[in-house]
Amino acid sequence: MQVNMHEAKSKLSALAEKVWQGETVVIAKAGKPYLDILPHRENSTPRQPGRFKGQIRIADDFDETPEEIISAFEGDN
């Protein structure tokens, strides 16, 4: 379902209820999709720090930036 911004303002409660019932609601601005209304869901699985341990590799030269890159950022072309 797609509604324009004005309609969404006046029917927010009804639209929210439709979203909770599983319907997809998109708010349009100037006739183009602008926002999706989504129900709030509590995160059911807590984050686990370190779960990618041993799977991520950082290159040995990670902290070494080539001079031409630094010059390009500083505008010394």
Short mmCIF file of N, CA, C and O in Angstrom, two decimals:
data_model
loop_
_atom_site.label_atom_id
_atom_site.label_comp_id
_atom_site.label_asym_id
_atom_site.label_seq_id
_atom_site.Cartn_x
_atom_site.Cartn_y
_atom_site.Cartn_z
N MET A 1 0.84 -1.17 0.00
CA MET A 1 0.00 0.00 0.00
C MET A 1 0.89 1.24 0.00
O MET A 1 1.87 1.30 0.74
N GLN A 2 0.57 2.20 -0.84
CA GLN A 2 1.32 3.46 -0.87
C GLN A 2 0.35 4.61 -0.63
O GLN A 2 -0.72 4.65 -1.21
N VAL A 3 0.73 5.51 0.28
CA VAL A 3 -0.09 6.68 0.58
C VAL A 3 0.78 7.92 0.48
O VAL A 3 1.99 7.85 0.65
N ASN A 4 0.14 9.05 0.19
CA ASN A 4 0.92 10.29 0.13
C ASN A 4 1.13 10.84 1.54
O ASN A 4 0.51 10.40 2.50
N MET A 5 2.04 11.78 1.66
CA MET A 5 2.44 12.33 2.95
C MET A 5 1.24 12.90 3.71
O MET A 5 1.08 12.66 4.90
N HIS A 6 0.39 13.65 3.03
CA HIS A 6 -0.77 14.27 3.68
C HIS A 6 -1.72 13.21 4.24
O HIS A 6 -2.18 13.31 5.38
N GLU A 7 -1.99 12.18 3.45
CA GLU A 7 -2.86 11.11 3.91
C GLU A 7 -2.25 10.37 5.09
O GLU A 7 -2.93 10.02 6.05
N ALA A 8 -0.93 10.17 5.05
CA ALA A 8 -0.24 9.48 6.15
C ALA A 8 -0.37 10.27 7.44
O ALA A 8 -0.55 9.68 8.52
N LYS A 9 -0.28 11.61 7.35
CA LYS A 9 -0.42 12.43 8.56
C LYS A 9 -1.80 12.27 9.18
O LYS A 9 -1.93 12.17 10.39
N SER A 10 -2.82 12.24 8.34
CA SER A 10 -4.18 12.19 8.88
C SER A 10 -4.63 10.79 9.25
O SER A 10 -5.60 10.63 9.99
N LYS A 11 -3.94 9.75 8.77
CA LYS A 11 -4.36 8.38 9.05
C LYS A 11 -3.25 7.54 9.67
O LYS A 11 -3.21 6.33 9.49
N LEU A 12 -2.35 8.17 10.41
CA LEU A 12 -1.20 7.47 10.95
C LEU A 12 -1.58 6.27 11.81
O LEU A 12 -1.02 5.19 11.66
N SER A 13 -2.54 6.42 12.69
CA SER A 13 -2.94 5.31 13.57
C SER A 13 -3.44 4.13 12.77
O SER A 13 -3.08 2.98 13.04
N ALA A 14 -4.27 4.38 11.79
CA ALA A 14 -4.82 3.29 10.97
C ALA A 14 -3.71 2.62 10.15
O ALA A 14 -3.68 1.40 10.01
N LEU A 15 -2.79 3.41 9.63
CA LEU A 15 -1.67 2.86 8.86
C LEU A 15 -0.77 2.01 9.76
O LEU A 15 -0.32 0.94 9.36
N ALA A 16 -0.53 2.50 10.97
CA ALA A 16 0.31 1.75 11.91
C ALA A 16 -0.33 0.40 12.23
O ALA A 16 0.35 -0.62 12.31
N GLU A 17 -1.62 0.38 12.38
CA GLU A 17 -2.32 -0.88 12.66
C GLU A 17 -2.18 -1.86 11.49
O GLU A 17 -1.95 -3.06 11.69
N LYS A 18 -2.26 -1.34 10.27
CA LYS A 18 -2.09 -2.20 9.09
C LYS A 18 -0.68 -2.80 9.05
O LYS A 18 -0.50 -3.96 8.71
N VAL A 19 0.31 -1.98 9.42
CA VAL A 19 1.70 -2.47 9.44
C VAL A 19 1.83 -3.59 10.46
O VAL A 19 2.45 -4.62 10.19
N TRP A 20 1.24 -3.42 11.65
CA TRP A 20 1.32 -4.47 12.67
C TRP A 20 0.60 -5.73 12.23
O TRP A 20 0.92 -6.83 12.69
N GLN A 21 -0.36 -5.61 11.34
CA GLN A 21 -1.07 -6.79 10.82
C GLN A 21 -0.31 -7.43 9.66
O GLN A 21 -0.77 -8.41 9.09
N GLY A 22 0.84 -6.85 9.29
CA GLY A 22 1.67 -7.47 8.27
C GLY A 22 1.66 -6.80 6.92
O GLY A 22 2.36 -7.23 6.00
N GLU A 23 0.87 -5.75 6.76
CA GLU A 23 0.81 -5.07 5.46
C GLU A 23 2.02 -4.13 5.29
O GLU A 23 2.49 -3.54 6.25
N THR A 24 2.48 -4.01 4.08
CA THR A 24 3.57 -3.08 3.77
C THR A 24 2.97 -1.72 3.45
O THR A 24 2.07 -1.62 2.62
N VAL A 25 3.46 -0.68 4.13
CA VAL A 25 2.97 0.67 3.90
C VAL A 25 4.15 1.56 3.52
O VAL A 25 5.13 1.63 4.24
N VAL A 26 4.01 2.23 2.38
CA VAL A 26 5.03 3.14 1.87
C VAL A 26 4.42 4.53 1.82
O VAL A 26 3.31 4.71 1.29
N ILE A 27 5.14 5.51 2.35
CA ILE A 27 4.70 6.90 2.27
C ILE A 27 5.41 7.53 1.08
O ILE A 27 6.63 7.44 0.95
N ALA A 28 4.63 8.17 0.22
CA ALA A 28 5.18 8.79 -0.98
C ALA A 28 5.26 10.30 -0.84
O ALA A 28 4.46 10.92 -0.14
N LYS A 29 6.26 10.87 -1.48
CA LYS A 29 6.42 12.33 -1.53
C LYS A 29 6.53 12.69 -3.01
O LYS A 29 7.38 12.15 -3.71
N ALA A 30 5.66 13.57 -3.48
CA ALA A 30 5.62 13.95 -4.88
C ALA A 30 5.41 12.72 -5.78
O ALA A 30 5.98 12.62 -6.85
N GLY A 31 4.63 11.75 -5.28
CA GLY A 31 4.30 10.57 -6.06
C GLY A 31 5.37 9.49 -6.09
O GLY A 31 5.19 8.47 -6.74
N LYS A 32 6.49 9.71 -5.40
CA LYS A 32 7.58 8.73 -5.40
C LYS A 32 7.77 8.17 -3.99
O LYS A 32 7.66 8.90 -3.02
N PRO A 33 8.04 6.86 -3.88
CA PRO A 33 8.26 6.26 -2.56
C PRO A 33 9.32 7.03 -1.78
O PRO A 33 10.38 7.37 -2.31
N TYR A 34 9.01 7.34 -0.52
CA TYR A 34 9.89 8.18 0.30
C TYR A 34 10.27 7.49 1.60
O TYR A 34 11.41 7.50 2.01
N LEU A 35 9.30 6.87 2.27
CA LEU A 35 9.52 6.20 3.56
C LEU A 35 8.75 4.88 3.62
O LEU A 35 7.69 4.77 3.04
N ASP A 36 9.31 3.93 4.34
CA ASP A 36 8.59 2.70 4.65
C ASP A 36 8.21 2.76 6.12
O ASP A 36 9.02 3.16 6.95
N ILE A 37 6.99 2.36 6.45
CA ILE A 37 6.60 2.26 7.85
C ILE A 37 6.86 0.82 8.28
O ILE A 37 6.40 -0.11 7.63
N LEU A 38 7.62 0.66 9.34
CA LEU A 38 7.97 -0.68 9.83
C LEU A 38 7.61 -0.79 11.30
O LEU A 38 7.77 0.15 12.06
N PRO A 39 7.17 -1.98 11.73
CA PRO A 39 6.88 -2.16 13.16
C PRO A 39 8.18 -2.26 13.94
O PRO A 39 9.19 -2.75 13.43
N HIS A 40 8.16 -1.77 15.16
CA HIS A 40 9.33 -1.88 16.03
C HIS A 40 9.40 -3.30 16.56
O HIS A 40 8.42 -3.85 17.06
N ARG A 41 10.56 -3.91 16.44
CA ARG A 41 10.76 -5.27 16.96
C ARG A 41 11.97 -5.24 17.88
O ARG A 41 13.02 -4.73 17.51
N GLU A 42 11.81 -5.79 19.06
CA GLU A 42 12.93 -5.91 19.97
C GLU A 42 13.92 -6.90 19.37
O GLU A 42 13.51 -7.89 18.76
N ASN A 43 15.20 -6.63 19.57
CA ASN A 43 16.22 -7.54 19.08
C ASN A 43 16.15 -8.82 19.90
O ASN A 43 16.39 -8.82 21.09
N SER A 44 15.80 -9.92 19.25
CA SER A 44 15.60 -11.17 19.98
C SER A 44 16.90 -11.88 20.34
O SER A 44 16.92 -12.71 21.23
N THR A 45 17.97 -11.57 19.62
CA THR A 45 19.26 -12.19 19.94
C THR A 45 20.26 -11.11 20.32
O THR A 45 20.55 -10.22 19.53
N PRO A 46 20.78 -11.17 21.53
CA PRO A 46 21.75 -10.16 21.95
C PRO A 46 23.04 -10.25 21.12
O PRO A 46 23.39 -11.34 20.64
N ARG A 47 23.68 -9.12 20.93
CA ARG A 47 24.93 -9.09 20.18
C ARG A 47 26.01 -9.85 20.95
O ARG A 47 26.03 -9.84 22.17
N GLN A 48 26.89 -10.49 20.21
CA GLN A 48 27.98 -11.24 20.81
C GLN A 48 29.31 -10.66 20.35
O GLN A 48 29.74 -10.94 19.22
N PRO A 49 29.95 -9.85 21.17
CA PRO A 49 31.26 -9.32 20.79
C PRO A 49 32.24 -10.45 20.51
O PRO A 49 32.25 -11.46 21.21
N GLY A 50 33.02 -10.28 19.47
CA GLY A 50 34.04 -11.26 19.14
C GLY A 50 33.57 -12.45 18.33
O GLY A 50 34.32 -13.38 18.11
N ARG A 51 32.35 -12.41 17.84
CA ARG A 51 31.85 -13.58 17.13
C ARG A 51 32.53 -13.81 15.78
O ARG A 51 32.41 -14.88 15.21
N PHE A 52 33.25 -12.81 15.27
CA PHE A 52 34.00 -12.98 14.02
C PHE A 52 35.49 -13.13 14.25
O PHE A 52 36.30 -13.02 13.33
N LYS A 53 35.88 -13.41 15.50
CA LYS A 53 37.29 -13.57 15.85
C LYS A 53 37.92 -14.65 14.97
O LYS A 53 37.37 -15.74 14.81
N GLY A 54 39.06 -14.28 14.39
CA GLY A 54 39.77 -15.22 13.52
C GLY A 54 39.29 -15.23 12.09
O GLY A 54 39.87 -15.88 11.24
N GLN A 55 38.23 -14.48 11.78
CA GLN A 55 37.67 -14.45 10.44
C GLN A 55 37.99 -13.16 9.69
O GLN A 55 37.75 -13.06 8.50
N ILE A 56 38.50 -12.16 10.40
CA ILE A 56 38.80 -10.87 9.79
C ILE A 56 40.31 -10.68 9.77
O ILE A 56 40.98 -10.89 10.78
N ARG A 57 40.82 -10.28 8.62
CA ARG A 57 42.26 -10.08 8.46
C ARG A 57 42.51 -8.64 8.03
O ARG A 57 41.86 -8.14 7.12
N ILE A 58 43.44 -7.98 8.70
CA ILE A 58 43.84 -6.62 8.35
C ILE A 58 45.22 -6.71 7.71
O ILE A 58 46.13 -7.33 8.27
N ALA A 59 45.36 -6.10 6.55
CA ALA A 59 46.63 -6.15 5.82
C ALA A 59 47.75 -5.51 6.63
O ALA A 59 47.53 -4.56 7.41
N ASP A 60 48.97 -6.01 6.43
CA ASP A 60 50.13 -5.49 7.16
C ASP A 60 50.37 -4.01 6.87
O ASP A 60 50.85 -3.27 7.73
N ASP A 61 50.01 -3.55 5.67
CA ASP A 61 50.26 -2.15 5.30
C ASP A 61 49.01 -1.28 5.50
O ASP A 61 48.90 -0.21 4.92
N PHE A 62 48.10 -1.70 6.35
CA PHE A 62 46.84 -0.99 6.57
C PHE A 62 47.06 0.48 6.94
O PHE A 62 46.35 1.35 6.47
N ASP A 63 48.03 0.78 7.79
CA ASP A 63 48.27 2.15 8.25
C ASP A 63 49.17 2.97 7.33
O ASP A 63 49.45 4.13 7.62
N GLU A 64 49.61 2.39 6.24
CA GLU A 64 50.50 3.09 5.32
C GLU A 64 49.69 3.62 4.14
O GLU A 64 49.21 2.86 3.31
N THR A 65 49.56 4.94 4.06
CA THR A 65 48.81 5.56 2.98
C THR A 65 49.79 6.08 1.92
O THR A 65 50.69 6.86 2.25
N PRO A 66 49.61 5.67 0.66
CA PRO A 66 50.50 6.15 -0.40
C PRO A 66 50.44 7.68 -0.52
O PRO A 66 49.40 8.30 -0.34
N GLU A 67 51.57 8.28 -0.83
CA GLU A 67 51.68 9.74 -0.92
C GLU A 67 50.71 10.32 -1.94
O GLU A 67 50.15 11.40 -1.73
N GLU A 68 50.48 9.63 -3.07
CA GLU A 68 49.56 10.17 -4.08
C GLU A 68 48.13 10.24 -3.57
O GLU A 68 47.36 11.14 -3.94
N ILE A 69 47.77 9.34 -2.68
CA ILE A 69 46.42 9.39 -2.07
C ILE A 69 46.33 10.59 -1.13
O ILE A 69 45.34 11.33 -1.15
N ILE A 70 47.33 10.79 -0.31
CA ILE A 70 47.34 11.93 0.60
C ILE A 70 47.29 13.23 -0.18
O ILE A 70 46.52 14.14 0.14
N SER A 71 48.06 13.34 -1.25
CA SER A 71 48.07 14.54 -2.09
C SER A 71 46.70 14.79 -2.70
O SER A 71 46.24 15.93 -2.78
N ALA A 72 46.05 13.73 -3.16
CA ALA A 72 44.73 13.87 -3.76
C ALA A 72 43.72 14.42 -2.75
O ALA A 72 42.90 15.27 -3.07
N PHE A 73 43.78 13.93 -1.52
CA PHE A 73 42.86 14.41 -0.49
C PHE A 73 43.16 15.85 -0.10
O PHE A 73 42.26 16.63 0.23
N GLU A 74 44.42 16.21 -0.10
CA GLU A 74 44.81 17.56 0.32
C GLU A 74 44.75 18.56 -0.84
O GLU A 74 45.02 19.74 -0.65
N GLY A 75 44.42 18.09 -2.03
CA GLY A 75 44.27 18.99 -3.17
C GLY A 75 45.58 19.43 -3.78
O GLY A 75 45.67 20.47 -4.43
N ASP A 76 46.63 18.63 -3.66
CA ASP A 76 47.93 18.97 -4.21
C ASP A 76 48.14 18.36 -5.58
O ASP A 76 49.24 18.00 -5.96
N ASN A 77 47.10 18.21 -6.35
CA ASN A 77 47.20 17.54 -7.66
C ASN A 77 48.14 18.24 -8.58
O ASN A 77 48.15 19.20 -9.09
#
